[in-house]
mmCIF file of C-alpha atoms in Angstrom:
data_model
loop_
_atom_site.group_PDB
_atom_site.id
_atom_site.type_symbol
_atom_site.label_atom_id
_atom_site.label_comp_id
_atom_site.label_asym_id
_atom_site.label_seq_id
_atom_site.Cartn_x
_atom_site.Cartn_y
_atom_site.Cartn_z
ATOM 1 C CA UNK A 1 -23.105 -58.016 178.378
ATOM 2 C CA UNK A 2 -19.817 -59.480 177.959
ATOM 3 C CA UNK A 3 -17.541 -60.541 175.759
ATOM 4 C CA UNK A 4 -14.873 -63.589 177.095
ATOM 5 C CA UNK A 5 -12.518 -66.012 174.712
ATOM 6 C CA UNK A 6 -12.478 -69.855 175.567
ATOM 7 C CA UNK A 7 -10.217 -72.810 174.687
ATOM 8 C CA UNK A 8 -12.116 -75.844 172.953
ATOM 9 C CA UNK A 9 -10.913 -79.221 171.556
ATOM 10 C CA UNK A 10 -12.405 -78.995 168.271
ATOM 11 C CA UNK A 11 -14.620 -81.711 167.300
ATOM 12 C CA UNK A 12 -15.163 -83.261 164.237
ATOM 13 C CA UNK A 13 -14.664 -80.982 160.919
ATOM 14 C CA UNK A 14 -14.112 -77.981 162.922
ATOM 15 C CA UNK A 15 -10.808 -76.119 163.163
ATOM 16 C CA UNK A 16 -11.077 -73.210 165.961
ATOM 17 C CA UNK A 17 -9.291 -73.755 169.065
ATOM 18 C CA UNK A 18 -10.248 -70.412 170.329
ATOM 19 C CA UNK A 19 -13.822 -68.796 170.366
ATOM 20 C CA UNK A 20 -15.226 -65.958 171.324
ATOM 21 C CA UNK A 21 -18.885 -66.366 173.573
ATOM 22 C CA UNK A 22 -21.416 -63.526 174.217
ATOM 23 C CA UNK A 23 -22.968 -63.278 178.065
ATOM 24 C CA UNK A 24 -24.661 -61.174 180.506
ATOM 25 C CA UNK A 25 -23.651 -60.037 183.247
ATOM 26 C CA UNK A 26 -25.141 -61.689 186.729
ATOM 27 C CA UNK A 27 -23.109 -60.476 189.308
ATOM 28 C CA UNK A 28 -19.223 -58.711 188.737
ATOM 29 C CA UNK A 29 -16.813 -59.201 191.348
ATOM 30 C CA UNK A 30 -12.940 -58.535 191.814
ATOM 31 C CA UNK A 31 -11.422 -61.593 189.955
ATOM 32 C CA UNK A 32 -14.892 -63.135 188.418
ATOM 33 C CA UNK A 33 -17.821 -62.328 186.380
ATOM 34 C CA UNK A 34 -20.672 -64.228 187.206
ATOM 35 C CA UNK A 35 -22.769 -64.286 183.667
ATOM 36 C CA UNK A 36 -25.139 -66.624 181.872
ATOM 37 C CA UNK A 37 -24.308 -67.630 178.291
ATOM 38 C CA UNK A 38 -26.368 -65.938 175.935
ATOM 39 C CA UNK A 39 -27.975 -68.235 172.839
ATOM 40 C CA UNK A 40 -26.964 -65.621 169.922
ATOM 41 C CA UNK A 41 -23.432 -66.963 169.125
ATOM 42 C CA UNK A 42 -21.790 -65.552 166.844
ATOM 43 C CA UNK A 43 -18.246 -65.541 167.466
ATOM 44 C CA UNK A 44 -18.322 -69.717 167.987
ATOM 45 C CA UNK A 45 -17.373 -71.750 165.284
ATOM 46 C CA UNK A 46 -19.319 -74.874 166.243
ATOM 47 C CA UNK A 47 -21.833 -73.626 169.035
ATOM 48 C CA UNK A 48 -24.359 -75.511 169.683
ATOM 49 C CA UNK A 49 -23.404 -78.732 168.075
ATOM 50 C CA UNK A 50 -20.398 -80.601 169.340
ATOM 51 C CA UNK A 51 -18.088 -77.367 170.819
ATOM 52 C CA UNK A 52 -15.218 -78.364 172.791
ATOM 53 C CA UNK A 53 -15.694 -75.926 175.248
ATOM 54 C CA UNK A 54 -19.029 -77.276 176.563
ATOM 55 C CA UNK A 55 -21.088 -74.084 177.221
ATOM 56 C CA UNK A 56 -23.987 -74.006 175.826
ATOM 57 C CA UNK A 57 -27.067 -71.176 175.437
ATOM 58 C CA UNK A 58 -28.760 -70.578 179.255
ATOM 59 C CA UNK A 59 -25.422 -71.866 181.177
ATOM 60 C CA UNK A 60 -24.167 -69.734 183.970
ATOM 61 C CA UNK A 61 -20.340 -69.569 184.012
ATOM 62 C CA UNK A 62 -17.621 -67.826 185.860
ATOM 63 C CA UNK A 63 -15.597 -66.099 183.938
ATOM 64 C CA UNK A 64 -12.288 -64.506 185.059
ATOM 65 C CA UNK A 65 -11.367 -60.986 184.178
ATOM 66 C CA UNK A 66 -8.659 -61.807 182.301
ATOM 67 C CA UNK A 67 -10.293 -63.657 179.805
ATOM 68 C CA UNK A 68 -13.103 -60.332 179.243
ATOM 69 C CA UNK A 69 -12.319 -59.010 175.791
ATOM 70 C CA UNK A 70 -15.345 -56.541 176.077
ATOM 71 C CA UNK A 71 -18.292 -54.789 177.725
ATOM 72 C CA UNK A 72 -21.480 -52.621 177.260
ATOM 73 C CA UNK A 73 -24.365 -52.341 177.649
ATOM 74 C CA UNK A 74 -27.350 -53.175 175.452
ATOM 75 C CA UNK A 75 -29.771 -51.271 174.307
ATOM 76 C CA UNK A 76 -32.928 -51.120 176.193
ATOM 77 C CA UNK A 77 -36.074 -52.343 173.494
ATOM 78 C CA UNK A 78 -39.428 -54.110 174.584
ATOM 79 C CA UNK A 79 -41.321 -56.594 172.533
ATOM 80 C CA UNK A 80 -40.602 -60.089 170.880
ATOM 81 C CA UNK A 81 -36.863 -60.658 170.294
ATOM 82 C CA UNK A 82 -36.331 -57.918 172.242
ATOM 83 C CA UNK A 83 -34.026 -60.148 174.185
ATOM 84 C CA UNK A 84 -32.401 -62.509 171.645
ATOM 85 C CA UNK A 85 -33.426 -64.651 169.399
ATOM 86 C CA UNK A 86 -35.418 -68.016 171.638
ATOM 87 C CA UNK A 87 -33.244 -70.792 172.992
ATOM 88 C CA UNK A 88 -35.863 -73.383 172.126
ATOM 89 C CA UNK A 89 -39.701 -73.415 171.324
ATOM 90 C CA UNK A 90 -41.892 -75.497 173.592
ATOM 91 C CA UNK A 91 -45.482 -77.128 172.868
ATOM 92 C CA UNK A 92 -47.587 -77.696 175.489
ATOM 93 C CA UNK A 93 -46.400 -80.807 177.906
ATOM 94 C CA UNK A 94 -50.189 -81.371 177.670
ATOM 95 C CA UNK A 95 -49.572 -82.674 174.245
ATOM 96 C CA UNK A 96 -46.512 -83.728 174.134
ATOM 97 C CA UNK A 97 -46.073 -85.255 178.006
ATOM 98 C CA UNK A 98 -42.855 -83.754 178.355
ATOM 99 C CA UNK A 99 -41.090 -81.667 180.978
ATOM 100 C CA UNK A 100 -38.289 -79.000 179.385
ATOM 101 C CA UNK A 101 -35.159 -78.238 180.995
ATOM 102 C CA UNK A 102 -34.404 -74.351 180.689
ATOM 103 C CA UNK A 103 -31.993 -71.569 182.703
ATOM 104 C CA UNK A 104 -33.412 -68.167 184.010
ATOM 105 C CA UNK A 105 -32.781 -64.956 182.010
ATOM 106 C CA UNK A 106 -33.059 -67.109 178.667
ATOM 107 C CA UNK A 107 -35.803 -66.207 176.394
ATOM 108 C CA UNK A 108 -37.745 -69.244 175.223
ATOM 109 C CA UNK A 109 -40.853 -69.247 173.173
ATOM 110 C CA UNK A 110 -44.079 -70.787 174.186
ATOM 111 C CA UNK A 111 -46.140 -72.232 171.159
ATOM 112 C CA UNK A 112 -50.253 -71.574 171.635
ATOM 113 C CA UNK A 113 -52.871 -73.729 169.806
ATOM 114 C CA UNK A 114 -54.799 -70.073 170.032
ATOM 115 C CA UNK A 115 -54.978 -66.766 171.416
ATOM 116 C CA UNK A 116 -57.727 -64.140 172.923
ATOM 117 C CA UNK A 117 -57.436 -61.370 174.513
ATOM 118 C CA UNK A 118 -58.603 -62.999 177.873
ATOM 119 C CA UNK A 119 -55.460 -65.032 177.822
ATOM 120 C CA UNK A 120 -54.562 -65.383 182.005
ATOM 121 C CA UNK A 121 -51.043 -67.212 182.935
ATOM 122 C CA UNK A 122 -50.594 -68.852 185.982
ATOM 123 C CA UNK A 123 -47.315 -69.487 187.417
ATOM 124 C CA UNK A 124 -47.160 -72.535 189.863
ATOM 125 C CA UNK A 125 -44.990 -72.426 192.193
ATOM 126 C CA UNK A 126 -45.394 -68.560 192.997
ATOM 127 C CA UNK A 127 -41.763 -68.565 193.814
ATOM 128 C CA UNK A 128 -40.838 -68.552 189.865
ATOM 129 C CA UNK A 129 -41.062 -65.184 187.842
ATOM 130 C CA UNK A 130 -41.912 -65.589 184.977
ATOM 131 C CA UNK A 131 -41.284 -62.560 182.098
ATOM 132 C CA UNK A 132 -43.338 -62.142 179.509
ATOM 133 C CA UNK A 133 -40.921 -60.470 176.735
ATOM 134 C CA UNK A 134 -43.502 -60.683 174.084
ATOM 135 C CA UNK A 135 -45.677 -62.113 171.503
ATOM 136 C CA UNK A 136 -45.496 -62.836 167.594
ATOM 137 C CA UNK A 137 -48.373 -64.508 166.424
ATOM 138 C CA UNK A 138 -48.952 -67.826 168.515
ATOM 139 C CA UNK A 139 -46.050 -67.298 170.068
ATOM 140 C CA UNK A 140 -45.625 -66.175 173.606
ATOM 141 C CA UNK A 141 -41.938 -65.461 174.442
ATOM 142 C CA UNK A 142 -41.014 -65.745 177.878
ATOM 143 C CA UNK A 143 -38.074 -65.791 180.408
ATOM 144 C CA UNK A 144 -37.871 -66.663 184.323
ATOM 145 C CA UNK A 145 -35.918 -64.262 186.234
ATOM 146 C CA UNK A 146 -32.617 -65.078 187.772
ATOM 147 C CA UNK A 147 -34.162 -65.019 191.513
ATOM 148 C CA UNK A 148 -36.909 -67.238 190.859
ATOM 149 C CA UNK A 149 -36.817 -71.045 192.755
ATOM 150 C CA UNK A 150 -35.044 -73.537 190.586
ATOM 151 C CA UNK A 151 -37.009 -76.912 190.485
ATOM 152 C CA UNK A 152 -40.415 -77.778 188.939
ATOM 153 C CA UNK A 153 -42.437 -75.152 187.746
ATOM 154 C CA UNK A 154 -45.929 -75.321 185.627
ATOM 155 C CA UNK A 155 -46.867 -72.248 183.473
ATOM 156 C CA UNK A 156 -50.865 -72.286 182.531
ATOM 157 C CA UNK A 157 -52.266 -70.764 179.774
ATOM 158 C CA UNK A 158 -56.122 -70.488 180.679
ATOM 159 C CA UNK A 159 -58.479 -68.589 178.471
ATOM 160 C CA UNK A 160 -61.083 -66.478 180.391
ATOM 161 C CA UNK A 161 -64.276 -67.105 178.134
ATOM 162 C CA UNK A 162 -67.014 -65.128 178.819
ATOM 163 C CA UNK A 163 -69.093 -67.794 177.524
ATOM 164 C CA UNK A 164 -67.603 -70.823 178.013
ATOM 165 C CA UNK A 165 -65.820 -69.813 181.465
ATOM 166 C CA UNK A 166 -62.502 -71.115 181.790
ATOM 167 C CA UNK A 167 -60.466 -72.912 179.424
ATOM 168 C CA UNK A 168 -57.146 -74.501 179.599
ATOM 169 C CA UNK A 169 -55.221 -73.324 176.398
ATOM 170 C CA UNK A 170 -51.830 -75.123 177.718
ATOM 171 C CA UNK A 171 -49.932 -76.427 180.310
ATOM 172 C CA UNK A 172 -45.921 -76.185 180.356
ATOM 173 C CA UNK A 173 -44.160 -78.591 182.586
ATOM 174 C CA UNK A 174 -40.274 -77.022 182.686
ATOM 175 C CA UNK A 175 -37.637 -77.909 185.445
ATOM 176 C CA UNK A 176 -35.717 -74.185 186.272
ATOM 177 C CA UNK A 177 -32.244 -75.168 186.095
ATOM 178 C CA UNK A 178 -29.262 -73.061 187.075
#
């Protein structure tokens, strides 16, 4: 994780020329960090409304050295949240018809209309990783890992039923964006 200062334009009521943005770390290299913009802001006066600076939660960047203020490491922990607070919370595109945009290595919750314990997910096209962080009550919380295709990609929630054999709990229609 990272720590780097930006420049913005402030917009609207908002004062702050300079903010402070929260990333981690894709690749380091002599004059650039390669990072993706984490959605826990804390340090941004405006983030996520109308910041002059333009980044926004899931964004890679390249950030030069210079501007770093700090590093470290973050301490390793499993289980919902475990990874940041979710970008965004998705219904099934089987009810709602939509496709979401989202960024690898950003955690984004997946809303169930149930759950079993023969919950299967199916990953389509088999080039995407998906992550399954964790869960918190219908919730399923869920990243895609930086080396997975970017495109279309359809996550399938299918319930093995002993019974009833198997049922589609959801589809997710999401377009892996860099």
């Amino acid at each position: 994780m990272i720590v780097f200062g930006v420049e913005s334009r402030p917009v609207g009521p908002y004062e702050a020329a300079r903010e402070l943005i929260s990333a981690s770390v894709i690749v380091a290299e002599k004059t650039v960090i390669r990072a993706r913009v984490t959605g826990e802001i804390r340090y941004a006066e405006h983030f996520g409304t109308n910041a002059g600076h333009g980044l926004r939660a899931g964004m890679a960047v390249d950030v030069p050295r210079s501007v770093v203020l700090g590093a470290g490491r973050p301490q390793p922990a499993e289980g919902y949240g475990s990874k940041g607070d979710p970008v965004d919370t998705f219904k099934a595109s089987t009810e709602t018809k939509k496709t979401y945009k989202i960024h690898p290595s950003t955690p984004y919750d997946l809303q169930l209309p149930y759950r079993t314990k023969e919950l299967e997910w199916y990953v389509d096209p088999q080039l995407a990783t998906m992550k399954h962080i964790g869960e918190d009550g219908l919730l399923e919380q869920i990243s895609f890992t930086e080396g997975s295709m970017r495109g279309d990609v359809t996550v399938r929630a299918i319930d093995n039923d002993p019974m009833q054999g198997k049922v589609l709990v959801g589809r997710w229609d999401f377009v892996l964006d860099d």
